[in-house]
Amino acid sequence: MTKDEIRSLLERCLTREATGFSPPTEQEWKSLEDRFDCKLPSELRDFIDLMAEYSFPGEILNVGAGPNNGNDTIEVAYEYEIEWNPSWAPTMVPFYSVGNGDYFCVSSKEGPASPAFYYDHDRGEFKAYADSIKNWIADLPNFLR
């Protein structure tokens, strides 16, 4: 799925931010991937880049500290969960905080081929939600209904 295809899908199911924010820089992406010792799925990078333009329910976590929507960064959310949540798997990288303590994540161990995982904080479990980030994004119109 290309960035333009992701943008087209987002246009159909989200509203634009009143004020656009800056997408993460290449250096911020490199720093994040170095931190988790992995390559992230390209569709996830494109999706998060585009979140600088759209309003999304819950919190799409930020990559860097540049001008953004004020949500936590991926690293801040990860560090909090690692410190305070004994059921958090160290290989899980959160990218979307649903707002109730649950997250969508990718696995640093699986890298670009990672499924999208859903973390249920009540059960302390990670479950595969979609077999790829591409398919997670493609299902967003259904998820957001």
PDB file of N, CA and C in Angstrom, residues 4-66:
ATOM      1  N   ASP A   4       0.106   7.349  -1.032  1.00  0.00           N
ATOM      2  CA  ASP A   4      -1.059   7.963  -1.676  1.00  0.00           C
ATOM      3  C   ASP A   4      -2.318   7.123  -1.463  1.00  0.00           C
ATOM      4  N   GLU A   5      -2.187   5.807  -1.489  1.00  0.00           N
ATOM      5  CA  GLU A   5      -3.341   4.934  -1.223  1.00  0.00           C
ATOM      6  C   GLU A   5      -3.808   5.082   0.221  1.00  0.00           C
ATOM      7  N   ILE A   6      -2.864   5.195   1.146  1.00  0.00           N
ATOM      8  CA  ILE A   6      -3.224   5.409   2.552  1.00  0.00           C
ATOM      9  C   ILE A   6      -3.934   6.752   2.697  1.00  0.00           C
ATOM     10  N   ARG A   7      -3.398   7.790   2.081  1.00  0.00           N
ATOM     11  CA  ARG A   7      -4.020   9.120   2.137  1.00  0.00           C
ATOM     12  C   ARG A   7      -5.454   9.067   1.598  1.00  0.00           C
ATOM     13  N   SER A   8      -5.658   8.398   0.492  1.00  0.00           N
ATOM     14  CA  SER A   8      -6.990   8.286  -0.104  1.00  0.00           C
ATOM     15  C   SER A   8      -7.959   7.593   0.854  1.00  0.00           C
ATOM     16  N   LEU A   9      -7.513   6.546   1.507  1.00  0.00           N
ATOM     17  CA  LEU A   9      -8.352   5.848   2.482  1.00  0.00           C
ATOM     18  C   LEU A   9      -8.679   6.764   3.657  1.00  0.00           C
ATOM     19  N   LEU A  10      -7.683   7.481   4.163  1.00  0.00           N
ATOM     20  CA  LEU A  10      -7.906   8.382   5.299  1.00  0.00           C
ATOM     21  C   LEU A  10      -8.871   9.505   4.939  1.00  0.00           C
ATOM     22  N   GLU A  11      -8.801   9.985   3.705  1.00  0.00           N
ATOM     23  CA  GLU A  11      -9.715  11.042   3.252  1.00  0.00           C
ATOM     24  C   GLU A  11     -11.173  10.600   3.362  1.00  0.00           C
ATOM     25  N   ARG A  12     -11.415   9.308   3.181  1.00  0.00           N
ATOM     26  CA  ARG A  12     -12.785   8.788   3.220  1.00  0.00           C
ATOM     27  C   ARG A  12     -13.319   8.590   4.630  1.00  0.00           C
ATOM     28  N   CYS A  13     -12.443   8.487   5.628  1.00  0.00           N
ATOM     29  CA  CYS A  13     -12.958   8.142   6.962  1.00  0.00           C
ATOM     30  C   CYS A  13     -12.536   9.091   8.081  1.00  0.00           C
ATOM     31  N   LEU A  14     -11.710  10.088   7.798  1.00  0.00           N
ATOM     32  CA  LEU A  14     -11.260  11.019   8.834  1.00  0.00           C
ATOM     33  C   LEU A  14     -11.436  12.464   8.383  1.00  0.00           C
ATOM     34  N   THR A  15     -11.417  13.363   9.356  1.00  0.00           N
ATOM     35  CA  THR A  15     -11.422  14.788   9.034  1.00  0.00           C
ATOM     36  C   THR A  15      -9.993  15.317   9.141  1.00  0.00           C
ATOM     37  N   ARG A  16      -9.749  16.384   8.439  1.00  0.00           N
ATOM     38  CA  ARG A  16      -8.421  17.003   8.477  1.00  0.00           C
ATOM     39  C   ARG A  16      -8.236  17.778   9.768  1.00  0.00           C
ATOM     40  N   GLU A  17      -6.999  17.806  10.257  1.00  0.00           N
ATOM     41  CA  GLU A  17      -6.648  18.639  11.407  1.00  0.00           C
ATOM     42  C   GLU A  17      -6.835  20.096  11.004  1.00  0.00           C
ATOM     43  N   ALA A  18      -7.327  20.905  11.931  1.00  0.00           N
ATOM     44  CA  ALA A  18      -7.486  22.333  11.646  1.00  0.00           C
ATOM     45  C   ALA A  18      -6.135  22.956  11.312  1.00  0.00           C
ATOM     46  N   THR A  19      -5.132  22.585  12.069  1.00  0.00           N
ATOM     47  CA  THR A  19      -3.770  23.042  11.830  1.00  0.00           C
ATOM     48  C   THR A  19      -2.918  21.812  11.577  1.00  0.00           C
ATOM     49  N   GLY A  20      -2.316  21.734  10.422  1.00  0.00           N
ATOM     50  CA  GLY A  20      -1.448  20.607  10.138  1.00  0.00           C
ATOM     51  C   GLY A  20      -0.204  20.653  11.010  1.00  0.00           C
ATOM     52  N   PHE A  21       0.298  19.493  11.356  1.00  0.00           N
ATOM     53  CA  PHE A  21       1.516  19.388  12.148  1.00  0.00           C
ATOM     54  C   PHE A  21       2.627  18.855  11.259  1.00  0.00           C
ATOM     55  N   SER A  22       3.822  18.837  11.784  1.00  0.00           N
ATOM     56  CA  SER A  22       4.956  18.337  11.019  1.00  0.00           C
ATOM     57  C   SER A  22       5.069  16.825  11.183  1.00  0.00           C
ATOM     58  N   PRO A  23       5.218  16.092  10.081  1.00  0.00           N
ATOM     59  CA  PRO A  23       5.464  14.659  10.210  1.00  0.00           C
ATOM     60  C   PRO A  23       6.856  14.439  10.801  1.00  0.00           C
ATOM     61  N   PRO A  24       7.105  13.247  11.333  1.00  0.00           N
ATOM     62  CA  PRO A  24       8.433  12.969  11.885  1.00  0.00           C
ATOM     63  C   PRO A  24       9.520  13.121  10.819  1.00  0.00           C
ATOM     64  N   THR A  25      10.686  13.530  11.262  1.00  0.00           N
ATOM     65  CA  THR A  25      11.825  13.643  10.348  1.00  0.00           C
ATOM     66  C   THR A  25      12.441  12.264  10.140  1.00  0.00           C
ATOM     67  N   GLU A  26      13.244  12.150   9.111  1.00  0.00           N
ATOM     68  CA  GLU A  26      13.939  10.883   8.857  1.00  0.00           C
ATOM     69  C   GLU A  26      14.844  10.535  10.040  1.00  0.00           C
ATOM     70  N   GLN A  27      15.467  11.536  10.653  1.00  0.00           N
ATOM     71  CA  GLN A  27      16.329  11.294  11.815  1.00  0.00           C
ATOM     72  C   GLN A  27      15.510  10.768  12.997  1.00  0.00           C
ATOM     73  N   GLU A  28      14.300  11.298  13.195  1.00  0.00           N
ATOM     74  CA  GLU A  28      13.441  10.799  14.279  1.00  0.00           C
ATOM     75  C   GLU A  28      13.042   9.346  14.031  1.00  0.00           C
ATOM     76  N   TRP A  29      12.729   9.002  12.788  1.00  0.00           N
ATOM     77  CA  TRP A  29      12.415   7.606  12.468  1.00  0.00           C
ATOM     78  C   TRP A  29      13.633   6.707  12.719  1.00  0.00           C
ATOM     79  N   LYS A  30      14.800   7.163  12.288  1.00  0.00           N
ATOM     80  CA  LYS A  30      16.019   6.364  12.487  1.00  0.00           C
ATOM     81  C   LYS A  30      16.282   6.156  13.967  1.00  0.00           C
ATOM     82  N   SER A  31      16.132   7.200  14.755  1.00  0.00           N
ATOM     83  CA  SER A  31      16.343   7.110  16.197  1.00  0.00           C
ATOM     84  C   SER A  31      15.376   6.107  16.833  1.00  0.00           C
ATOM     85  N   LEU A  32      14.115   6.141  16.403  1.00  0.00           N
ATOM     86  CA  LEU A  32      13.127   5.206  16.944  1.00  0.00           C
ATOM     87  C   LEU A  32      13.471   3.769  16.561  1.00  0.00           C
ATOM     88  N   GLU A  33      13.815   3.549  15.309  1.00  0.00           N
ATOM     89  CA  GLU A  33      14.167   2.196  14.869  1.00  0.00           C
ATOM     90  C   GLU A  33      15.440   1.715  15.556  1.00  0.00           C
ATOM     91  N   ASP A  34      16.391   2.592  15.772  1.00  0.00           N
ATOM     92  CA  ASP A  34      17.599   2.219  16.519  1.00  0.00           C
ATOM     93  C   ASP A  34      17.251   1.854  17.954  1.00  0.00           C
ATOM     94  N   ARG A  35      16.353   2.612  18.559  1.00  0.00           N
ATOM     95  CA  ARG A  35      15.946   2.362  19.952  1.00  0.00           C
ATOM     96  C   ARG A  35      15.373   0.957  20.113  1.00  0.00           C
ATOM     97  N   PHE A  36      14.571   0.519  19.144  1.00  0.00           N
ATOM     98  CA  PHE A  36      13.933  -0.792  19.229  1.00  0.00           C
ATOM     99  C   PHE A  36      14.672  -1.857  18.425  1.00  0.00           C
ATOM    100  N   ASP A  37      15.813  -1.481  17.846  1.00  0.00           N
ATOM    101  CA  ASP A  37      16.653  -2.400  17.086  1.00  0.00           C
ATOM    102  C   ASP A  37      15.835  -3.155  16.036  1.00  0.00           C
ATOM    103  N   CYS A  38      15.081  -2.391  15.250  1.00  0.00           N
ATOM    104  CA  CYS A  38      14.244  -3.016  14.231  1.00  0.00           C
ATOM    105  C   CYS A  38      13.976  -2.041  13.099  1.00  0.00           C
ATOM    106  N   LYS A  39      13.478  -2.569  12.022  1.00  0.00           N
ATOM    107  CA  LYS A  39      12.945  -1.776  10.915  1.00  0.00           C
ATOM    108  C   LYS A  39      11.433  -1.866  11.049  1.00  0.00           C
ATOM    109  N   LEU A  40      10.772  -0.724  11.055  1.00  0.00           N
ATOM    110  CA  LEU A  40       9.315  -0.711  11.182  1.00  0.00           C
ATOM    111  C   LEU A  40       8.665  -0.866   9.812  1.00  0.00           C
ATOM    112  N   PRO A  41       7.434  -1.384   9.778  1.00  0.00           N
ATOM    113  CA  PRO A  41       6.740  -1.514   8.487  1.00  0.00           C
ATOM    114  C   PRO A  41       6.615  -0.158   7.785  1.00  0.00           C
ATOM    115  N   SER A  42       6.890  -0.133   6.493  1.00  0.00           N
ATOM    116  CA  SER A  42       6.829   1.132   5.745  1.00  0.00           C
ATOM    117  C   SER A  42       5.431   1.735   5.783  1.00  0.00           C
ATOM    118  N   GLU A  43       4.394   0.900   5.782  1.00  0.00           N
ATOM    119  CA  GLU A  43       3.025   1.420   5.852  1.00  0.00           C
ATOM    120  C   GLU A  43       2.760   2.113   7.182  1.00  0.00           C
ATOM    121  N   LEU A  44       3.374   1.634   8.255  1.00  0.00           N
ATOM    122  CA  LEU A  44       3.214   2.288   9.553  1.00  0.00           C
ATOM    123  C   LEU A  44       3.876   3.665   9.519  1.00  0.00           C
ATOM    124  N   ARG A  45       5.060   3.728   8.951  1.00  0.00           N
ATOM    125  CA  ARG A  45       5.743   5.022   8.828  1.00  0.00           C
ATOM    126  C   ARG A  45       4.898   6.002   8.008  1.00  0.00           C
ATOM    127  N   ASP A  46       4.373   5.542   6.885  1.00  0.00           N
ATOM    128  CA  ASP A  46       3.543   6.415   6.045  1.00  0.00           C
ATOM    129  C   ASP A  46       2.277   6.843   6.780  1.00  0.00           C
ATOM    130  N   PHE A  47       1.634   5.907   7.466  1.00  0.00           N
ATOM    131  CA  PHE A  47       0.411   6.209   8.214  1.00  0.00           C
ATOM    132  C   PHE A  47       0.681   7.271   9.278  1.00  0.00           C
ATOM    133  N   ILE A  48       1.738   7.083  10.060  1.00  0.00           N
ATOM    134  CA  ILE A  48       2.046   8.050  11.121  1.00  0.00           C
ATOM    135  C   ILE A  48       2.448   9.396  10.518  1.00  0.00           C
ATOM    136  N   ASP A  49       3.189   9.384   9.424  1.00  0.00           N
ATOM    137  CA  ASP A  49       3.502  10.648   8.737  1.00  0.00           C
ATOM    138  C   ASP A  49       2.215  11.394   8.376  1.00  0.00           C
ATOM    139  N   LEU A  50       1.233  10.669   7.862  1.00  0.00           N
ATOM    140  CA  LEU A  50      -0.027  11.286   7.439  1.00  0.00           C
ATOM    141  C   LEU A  50      -0.890  11.732   8.614  1.00  0.00           C
ATOM    142  N   MET A  51      -0.662  11.187   9.785  1.00  0.00           N
ATOM    143  CA  MET A  51      -1.441  11.596  10.954  1.00  0.00           C
ATOM    144  C   MET A  51      -1.165  13.046  11.340  1.00  0.00           C
ATOM    145  N   ALA A  52      -0.119  13.642  10.758  1.00  0.00           N
ATOM    146  CA  ALA A  52       0.129  15.074  10.958  1.00  0.00           C
ATOM    147  C   ALA A  52      -0.972  15.903  10.294  1.00  0.00           C
ATOM    148  N   GLU A  53      -1.739  15.281   9.399  1.00  0.00           N
ATOM    149  CA  GLU A  53      -2.760  15.992   8.631  1.00  0.00           C
ATOM    150  C   GLU A  53      -4.193  15.685   9.058  1.00  0.00           C
ATOM    151  N   TYR A  54      -4.406  14.619   9.841  1.00  0.00           N
ATOM    152  CA  TYR A  54      -5.764  14.158  10.128  1.00  0.00           C
ATOM    153  C   TYR A  54      -6.042  14.069  11.623  1.00  0.00           C
ATOM    154  N   SER A  55      -7.307  14.200  11.960  1.00  0.00           N
ATOM    155  CA  SER A  55      -7.777  14.024  13.330  1.00  0.00           C
ATOM    156  C   SER A  55      -8.204  12.565  13.486  1.00  0.00           C
ATOM    157  N   PHE A  56      -7.753  11.920  14.551  1.00  0.00           N
ATOM    158  CA  PHE A  56      -7.984  10.486  14.733  1.00  0.00           C
ATOM    159  C   PHE A  56      -8.467  10.247  16.153  1.00  0.00           C
ATOM    160  N   PRO A  57      -9.494   9.409  16.354  1.00  0.00           N
ATOM    161  CA  PRO A  57      -9.955   9.130  17.720  1.00  0.00           C
ATOM    162  C   PRO A  57      -8.890   8.359  18.502  1.00  0.00           C
ATOM    163  N   GLY A  58      -8.805   8.604  19.790  1.00  0.00           N
ATOM    164  CA  GLY A  58      -7.731   8.009  20.577  1.00  0.00           C
ATOM    165  C   GLY A  58      -6.451   8.777  20.308  1.00  0.00           C
ATOM    166  N   GLU A  59      -5.332   8.137  20.534  1.00  0.00           N
ATOM    167  CA  GLU A  59      -4.048   8.823  20.365  1.00  0.00           C
ATOM    168  C   GLU A  59      -3.103   8.030  19.485  1.00  0.00           C
ATOM    169  N   ILE A  60      -2.864   8.545  18.282  1.00  0.00           N
ATOM    170  CA  ILE A  60      -1.772   8.010  17.485  1.00  0.00           C
ATOM    171  C   ILE A  60      -0.517   8.574  18.128  1.00  0.00           C
ATOM    172  N   LEU A  61       0.353   7.697  18.589  1.00  0.00           N
ATOM    173  CA  LEU A  61       1.541   8.138  19.317  1.00  0.00           C
ATOM    174  C   LEU A  61       2.530   8.800  18.361  1.00  0.00           C
ATOM    175  N   ASN A  62       3.208   9.801  18.851  1.00  0.00           N
ATOM    176  CA  ASN A  62       4.170  10.556  18.052  1.00  0.00           C
ATOM    177  C   ASN A  62       5.522   9.862  18.012  1.00  0.00           C
ATOM    178  N   VAL A  63       6.262  10.140  16.966  1.00  0.00           N
ATOM    179  CA  VAL A  63       7.606   9.588  16.813  1.00  0.00           C
ATOM    180  C   VAL A  63       8.625  10.514  17.448  1.00  0.00           C
ATOM    181  N   GLY A  64       8.483  11.799  17.223  1.00  0.00           N
ATOM    182  CA  GLY A  64       9.437  12.767  17.750  1.00  0.00           C
ATOM    183  C   GLY A  64       8.742  13.858  18.530  1.00  0.00           C
ATOM    184  N   ALA A  65       9.537  14.786  19.004  1.00  0.00           N
ATOM    185  CA  ALA A  65       9.012  15.864  19.848  1.00  0.00           C
ATOM    186  C   ALA A  65       8.760  17.145  19.069  1.00  0.00           C
ATOM    187  N   GLY A  66       8.893  17.104  17.747  1.00  0.00           N
ATOM    188  CA  GLY A  66       8.661  18.296  16.934  1.00  0.00           C
ATOM    189  C   GLY A  66       7.217  18.752  17.034  1.00  0.00           C
TER     190      GLY A  66
END
